[in-house]
CSV table of C-alpha atoms in Angstrom, one decimal:
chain,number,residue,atom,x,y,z
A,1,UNK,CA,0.0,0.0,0.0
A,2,UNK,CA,1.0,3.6,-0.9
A,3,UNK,CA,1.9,6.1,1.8
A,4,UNK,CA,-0.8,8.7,1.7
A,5,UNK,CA,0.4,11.9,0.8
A,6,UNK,CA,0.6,14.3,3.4
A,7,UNK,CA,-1.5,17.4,2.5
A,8,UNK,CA,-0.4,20.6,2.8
A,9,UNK,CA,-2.0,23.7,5.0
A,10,UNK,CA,-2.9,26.3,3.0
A,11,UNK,CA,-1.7,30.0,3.6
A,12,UNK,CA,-2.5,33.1,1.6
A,13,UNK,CA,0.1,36.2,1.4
A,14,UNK,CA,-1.7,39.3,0.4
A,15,UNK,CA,0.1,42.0,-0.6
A,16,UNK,CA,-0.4,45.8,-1.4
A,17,UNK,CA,1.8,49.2,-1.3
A,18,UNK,CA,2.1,52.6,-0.1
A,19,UNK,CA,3.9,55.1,-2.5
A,20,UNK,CA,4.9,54.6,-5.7
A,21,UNK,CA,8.1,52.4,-7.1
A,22,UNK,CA,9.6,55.8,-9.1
A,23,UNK,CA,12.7,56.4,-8.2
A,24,UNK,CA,14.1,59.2,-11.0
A,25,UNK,CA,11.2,61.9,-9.5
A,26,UNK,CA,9.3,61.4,-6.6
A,27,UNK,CA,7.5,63.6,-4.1
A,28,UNK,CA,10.2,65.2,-1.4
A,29,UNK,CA,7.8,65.3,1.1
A,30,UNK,CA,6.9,61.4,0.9
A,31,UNK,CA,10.3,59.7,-0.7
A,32,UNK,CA,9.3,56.2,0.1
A,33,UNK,CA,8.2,52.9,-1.1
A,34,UNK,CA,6.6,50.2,1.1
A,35,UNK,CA,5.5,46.5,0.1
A,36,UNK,CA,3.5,45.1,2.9
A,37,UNK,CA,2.2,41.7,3.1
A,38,UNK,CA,-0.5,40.0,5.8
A,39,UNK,CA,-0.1,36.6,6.1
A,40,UNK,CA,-3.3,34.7,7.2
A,41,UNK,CA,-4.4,30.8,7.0
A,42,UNK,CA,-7.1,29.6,5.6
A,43,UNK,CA,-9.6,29.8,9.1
A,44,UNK,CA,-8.1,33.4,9.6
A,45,UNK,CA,-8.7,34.7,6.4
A,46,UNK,CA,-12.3,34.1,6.6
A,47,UNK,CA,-12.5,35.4,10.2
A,48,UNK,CA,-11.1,38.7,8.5
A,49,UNK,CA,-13.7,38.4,5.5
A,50,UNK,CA,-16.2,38.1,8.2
A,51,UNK,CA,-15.7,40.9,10.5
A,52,UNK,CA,-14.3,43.4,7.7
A,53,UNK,CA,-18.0,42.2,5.7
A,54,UNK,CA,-19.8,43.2,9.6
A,55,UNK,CA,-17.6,46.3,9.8
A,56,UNK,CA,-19.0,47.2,5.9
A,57,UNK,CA,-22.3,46.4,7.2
A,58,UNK,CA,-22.3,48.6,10.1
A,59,UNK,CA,-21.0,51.4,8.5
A,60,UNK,CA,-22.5,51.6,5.0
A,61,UNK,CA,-25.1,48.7,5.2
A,62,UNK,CA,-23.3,46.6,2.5
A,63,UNK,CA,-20.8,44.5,1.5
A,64,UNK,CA,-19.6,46.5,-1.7
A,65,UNK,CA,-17.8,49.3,-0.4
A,66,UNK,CA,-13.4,48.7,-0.7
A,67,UNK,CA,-11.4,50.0,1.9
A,68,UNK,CA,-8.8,52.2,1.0
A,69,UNK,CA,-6.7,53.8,3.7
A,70,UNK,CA,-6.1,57.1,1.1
A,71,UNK,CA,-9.6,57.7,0.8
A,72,UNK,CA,-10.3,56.8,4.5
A,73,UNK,CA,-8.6,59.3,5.9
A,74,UNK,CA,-9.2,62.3,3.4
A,75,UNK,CA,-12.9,61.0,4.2
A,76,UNK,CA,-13.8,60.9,0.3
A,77,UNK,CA,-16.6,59.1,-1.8
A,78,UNK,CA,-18.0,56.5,0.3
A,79,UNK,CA,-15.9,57.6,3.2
A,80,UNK,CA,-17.5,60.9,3.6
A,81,UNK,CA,-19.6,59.6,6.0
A,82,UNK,CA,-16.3,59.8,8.5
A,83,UNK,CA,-16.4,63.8,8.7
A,84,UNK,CA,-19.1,63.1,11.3
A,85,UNK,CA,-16.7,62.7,14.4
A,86,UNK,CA,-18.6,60.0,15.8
A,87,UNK,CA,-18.9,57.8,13.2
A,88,UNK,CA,-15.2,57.9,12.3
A,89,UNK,CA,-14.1,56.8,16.4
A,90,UNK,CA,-16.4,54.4,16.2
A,91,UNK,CA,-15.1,53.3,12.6
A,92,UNK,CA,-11.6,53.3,13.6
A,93,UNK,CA,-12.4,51.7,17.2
A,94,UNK,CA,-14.1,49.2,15.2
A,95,UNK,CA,-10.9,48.6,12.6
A,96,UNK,CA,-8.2,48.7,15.4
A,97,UNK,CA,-10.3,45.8,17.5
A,98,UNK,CA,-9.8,43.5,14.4
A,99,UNK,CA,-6.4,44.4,13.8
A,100,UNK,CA,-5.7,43.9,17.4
A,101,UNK,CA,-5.9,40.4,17.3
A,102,UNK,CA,-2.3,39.7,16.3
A,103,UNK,CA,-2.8,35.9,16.1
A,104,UNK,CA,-4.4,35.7,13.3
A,105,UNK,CA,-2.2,37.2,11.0
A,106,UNK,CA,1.5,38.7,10.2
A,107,UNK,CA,2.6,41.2,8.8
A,108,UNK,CA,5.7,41.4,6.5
A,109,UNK,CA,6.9,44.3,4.9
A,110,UNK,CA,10.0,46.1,3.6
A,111,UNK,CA,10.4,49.9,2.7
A,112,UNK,CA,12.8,51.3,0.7
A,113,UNK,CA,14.3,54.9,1.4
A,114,UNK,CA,14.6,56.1,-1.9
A,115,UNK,CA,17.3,58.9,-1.6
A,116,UNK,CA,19.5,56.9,0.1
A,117,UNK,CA,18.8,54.1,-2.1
A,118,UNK,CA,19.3,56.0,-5.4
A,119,UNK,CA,23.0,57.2,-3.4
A,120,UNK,CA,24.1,53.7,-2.8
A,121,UNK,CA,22.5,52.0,-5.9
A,122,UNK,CA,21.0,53.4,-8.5
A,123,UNK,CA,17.2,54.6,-9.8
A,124,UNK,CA,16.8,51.9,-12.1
A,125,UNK,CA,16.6,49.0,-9.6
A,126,UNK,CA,13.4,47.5,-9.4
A,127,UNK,CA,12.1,48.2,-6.0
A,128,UNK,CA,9.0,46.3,-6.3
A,129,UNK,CA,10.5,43.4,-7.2
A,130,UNK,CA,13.5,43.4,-4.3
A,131,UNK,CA,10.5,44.0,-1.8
A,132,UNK,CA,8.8,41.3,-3.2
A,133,UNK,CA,11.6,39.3,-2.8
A,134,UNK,CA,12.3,39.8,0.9
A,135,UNK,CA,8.2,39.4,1.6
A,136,UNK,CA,8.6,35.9,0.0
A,137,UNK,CA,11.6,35.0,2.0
A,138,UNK,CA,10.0,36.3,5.2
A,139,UNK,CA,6.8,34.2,4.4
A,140,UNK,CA,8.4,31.3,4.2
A,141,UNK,CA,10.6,31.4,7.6
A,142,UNK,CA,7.3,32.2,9.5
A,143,UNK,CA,5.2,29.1,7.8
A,144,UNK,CA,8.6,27.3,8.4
A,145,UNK,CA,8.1,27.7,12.0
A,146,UNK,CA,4.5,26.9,11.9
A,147,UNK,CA,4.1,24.0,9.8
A,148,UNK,CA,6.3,21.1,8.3
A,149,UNK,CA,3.7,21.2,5.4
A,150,UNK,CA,2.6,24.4,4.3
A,151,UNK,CA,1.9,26.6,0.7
A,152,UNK,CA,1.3,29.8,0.4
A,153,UNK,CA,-0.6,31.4,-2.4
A,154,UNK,CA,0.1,35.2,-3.7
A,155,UNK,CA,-2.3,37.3,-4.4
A,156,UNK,CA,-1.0,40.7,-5.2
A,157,UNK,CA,-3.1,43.7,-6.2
A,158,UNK,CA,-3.3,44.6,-10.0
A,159,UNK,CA,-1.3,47.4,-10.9
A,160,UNK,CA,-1.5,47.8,-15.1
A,161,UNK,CA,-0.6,44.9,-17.7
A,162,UNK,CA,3.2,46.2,-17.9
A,163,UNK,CA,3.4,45.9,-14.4
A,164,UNK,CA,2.4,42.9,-13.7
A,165,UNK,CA,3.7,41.1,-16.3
A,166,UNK,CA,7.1,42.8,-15.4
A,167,UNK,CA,6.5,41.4,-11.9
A,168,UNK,CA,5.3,37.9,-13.0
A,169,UNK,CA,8.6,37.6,-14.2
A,170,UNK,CA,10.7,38.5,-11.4
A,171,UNK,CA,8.9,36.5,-9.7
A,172,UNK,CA,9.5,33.6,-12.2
A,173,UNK,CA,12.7,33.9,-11.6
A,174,UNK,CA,13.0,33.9,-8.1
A,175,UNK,CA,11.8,30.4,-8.7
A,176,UNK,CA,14.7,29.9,-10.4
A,177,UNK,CA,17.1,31.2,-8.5
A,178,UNK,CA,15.9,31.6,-5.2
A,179,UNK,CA,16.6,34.5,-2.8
A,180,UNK,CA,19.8,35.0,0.1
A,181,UNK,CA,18.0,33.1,1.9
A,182,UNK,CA,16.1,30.5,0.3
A,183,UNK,CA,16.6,28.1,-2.4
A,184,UNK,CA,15.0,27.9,-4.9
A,185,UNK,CA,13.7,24.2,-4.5
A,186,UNK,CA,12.4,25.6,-1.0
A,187,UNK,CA,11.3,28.6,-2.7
A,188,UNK,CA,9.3,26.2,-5.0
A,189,UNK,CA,8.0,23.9,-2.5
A,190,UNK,CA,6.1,26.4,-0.7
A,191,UNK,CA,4.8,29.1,-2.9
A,192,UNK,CA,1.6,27.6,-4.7
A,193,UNK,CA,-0.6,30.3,-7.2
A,194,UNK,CA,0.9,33.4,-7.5
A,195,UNK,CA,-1.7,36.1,-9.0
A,196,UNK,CA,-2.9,39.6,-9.6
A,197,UNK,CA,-6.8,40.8,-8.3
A,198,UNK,CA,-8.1,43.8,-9.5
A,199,UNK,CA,-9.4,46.5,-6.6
A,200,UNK,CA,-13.0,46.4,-8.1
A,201,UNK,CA,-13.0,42.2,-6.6
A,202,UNK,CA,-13.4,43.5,-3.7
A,203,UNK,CA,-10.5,41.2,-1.7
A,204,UNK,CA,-10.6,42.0,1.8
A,205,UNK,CA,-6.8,40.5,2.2
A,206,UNK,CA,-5.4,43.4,0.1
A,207,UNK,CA,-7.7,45.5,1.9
A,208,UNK,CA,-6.0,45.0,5.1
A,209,UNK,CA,-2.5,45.4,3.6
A,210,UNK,CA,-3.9,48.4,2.4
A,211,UNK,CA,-4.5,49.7,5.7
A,212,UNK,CA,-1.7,48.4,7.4
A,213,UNK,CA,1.2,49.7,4.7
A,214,UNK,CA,0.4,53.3,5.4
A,215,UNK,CA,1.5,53.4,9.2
A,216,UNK,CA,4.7,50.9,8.6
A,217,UNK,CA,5.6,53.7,5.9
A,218,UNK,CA,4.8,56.5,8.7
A,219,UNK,CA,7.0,55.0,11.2
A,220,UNK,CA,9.5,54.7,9.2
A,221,UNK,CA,9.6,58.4,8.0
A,222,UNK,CA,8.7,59.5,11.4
A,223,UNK,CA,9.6,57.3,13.7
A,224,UNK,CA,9.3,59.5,17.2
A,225,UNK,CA,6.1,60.6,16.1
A,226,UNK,CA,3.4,59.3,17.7
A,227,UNK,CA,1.7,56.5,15.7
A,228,UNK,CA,-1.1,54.7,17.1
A,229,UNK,CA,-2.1,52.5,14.5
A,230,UNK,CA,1.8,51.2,14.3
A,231,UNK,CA,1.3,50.5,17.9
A,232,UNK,CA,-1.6,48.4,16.7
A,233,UNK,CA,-0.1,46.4,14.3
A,234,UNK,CA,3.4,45.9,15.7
A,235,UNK,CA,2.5,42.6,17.3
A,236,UNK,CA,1.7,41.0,14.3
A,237,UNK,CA,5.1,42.2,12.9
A,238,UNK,CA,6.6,38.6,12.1
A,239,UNK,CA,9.3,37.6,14.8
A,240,UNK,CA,11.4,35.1,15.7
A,241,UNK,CA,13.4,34.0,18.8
A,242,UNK,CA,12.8,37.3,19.9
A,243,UNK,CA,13.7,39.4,16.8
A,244,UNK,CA,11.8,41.2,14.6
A,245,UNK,CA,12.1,39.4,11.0
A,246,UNK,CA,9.4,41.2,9.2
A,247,UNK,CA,10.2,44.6,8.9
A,248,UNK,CA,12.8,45.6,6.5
A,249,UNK,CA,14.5,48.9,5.6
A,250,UNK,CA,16.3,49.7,2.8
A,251,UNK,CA,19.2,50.7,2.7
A,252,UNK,CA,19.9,50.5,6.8
């Protein structure tokens, strides 16, 4: 008799950004880049899709609207409802009780300084793609230490046909050559699907990394100011034997 294959957990990596990837002219007052990934199993993502889909309902009486941190907090198109004081507390008490619960999801990002960056390299690297690189690597540590068998599926938000085609390649690559860290064989055993979703799907996984990649980018501008919603997140922050491991700046 055959040994029964062992199946593998599943794990989703969703991943969005904060600023844009241009590094030849980019705004003075906002000269970063940040990739930031949430990393959720399959029961935690859909405890997210519910409460996010019972935040929606609460707050506009529907599943439809998309969360977008931008939008959020210049309180514009469906978010205009948040110039009413009460509503947005209530709102954000809502949103920092979900992300509060730090076990059921991680957080890996990397930001990249660009002026420094552009000093010590050059502004034709592709900053996207050595973020993605590092949010792969990082993945895979953290479902190393969960789980002997584990995927994790990709799904990154869709950015234009260029781009993403651009990206599917890097990524393709990394395959083949693995990262510092990880080999490519290791690399390949525990990535599954790796794909694009257009805002409009309404994903609530990219929705999160929405939120969460403004304040990561924030606190690493700023990082004596205050920052509640950093303070909310940093426990999810992947770490290790005591060090933080998900949280990368570039150059440092």
């Amino acid at each position: 008799m055959k040994e029964e294959k062992q199946s593998k957990t599943k794990y989703y990596l969703y991943i969005d950004e904060c600023g844009d990837q241009n590094l030849e002219n980019f705004n003075p007052s906002f000269p970063v880049f940040t990739l930031c990934g949430i990393l959720v199993s399959r029961e935690s993502k859909r405890k997210l899709e519910e409460e996010f889909n019972a935040l929606k309902m609460e707050f506009w009486g529907n599943h439809d609207v998309i969360i977008h941190s931008r939008e959020i907090r210049r309180c514009k198109n469906e978010f205009i409802n948040l110039l009413d004081p009460d509503i947005k507390e209530r709102f954000y008490e809502r949103v920092n009780a979900i992300l509060s619960q730090n076990e059921v999801y991680v957080v890996v990002a990397c930001t990249i300084l660009k002026e420094p960056f552009i000093r010590l390299f050059s502004n034709t690297e592709d900053v996207y793609g050595l973020s993605l690189s590092y949010l792969i690597e990082r993945s895979i540590f953290c479902v190393d230490d969960k789980c002997e068998a584990a995927s994790i599926d990709i799904i990154f938000e869709k950015r234009g046909k260029i781009e993403d085609k651009t990206l599917t390649k890097f990524y393709n690559g990394l395959r083949v050559t693995g990262t510092k860290w990880v080999g490519p064989e290791r690399l390949q055993s525990r990535i599954g699907a790796f794909t694009s979703r257009a805002k409009k799907e309404n994903i609530i996984g990219l929705q999160i990394a929405d939120l969460i990649a403004y304040p990561i980018a924030r606190k690493v501008l700023n990082p004596d100011a205050p920052n509640p919603a950093f303070e909310i997140i940093k426990p999810s922050i992947y770490s290790s034997h005591g060090a933080m491991l998900g949280f990368k700046v570039i150059p440092h």
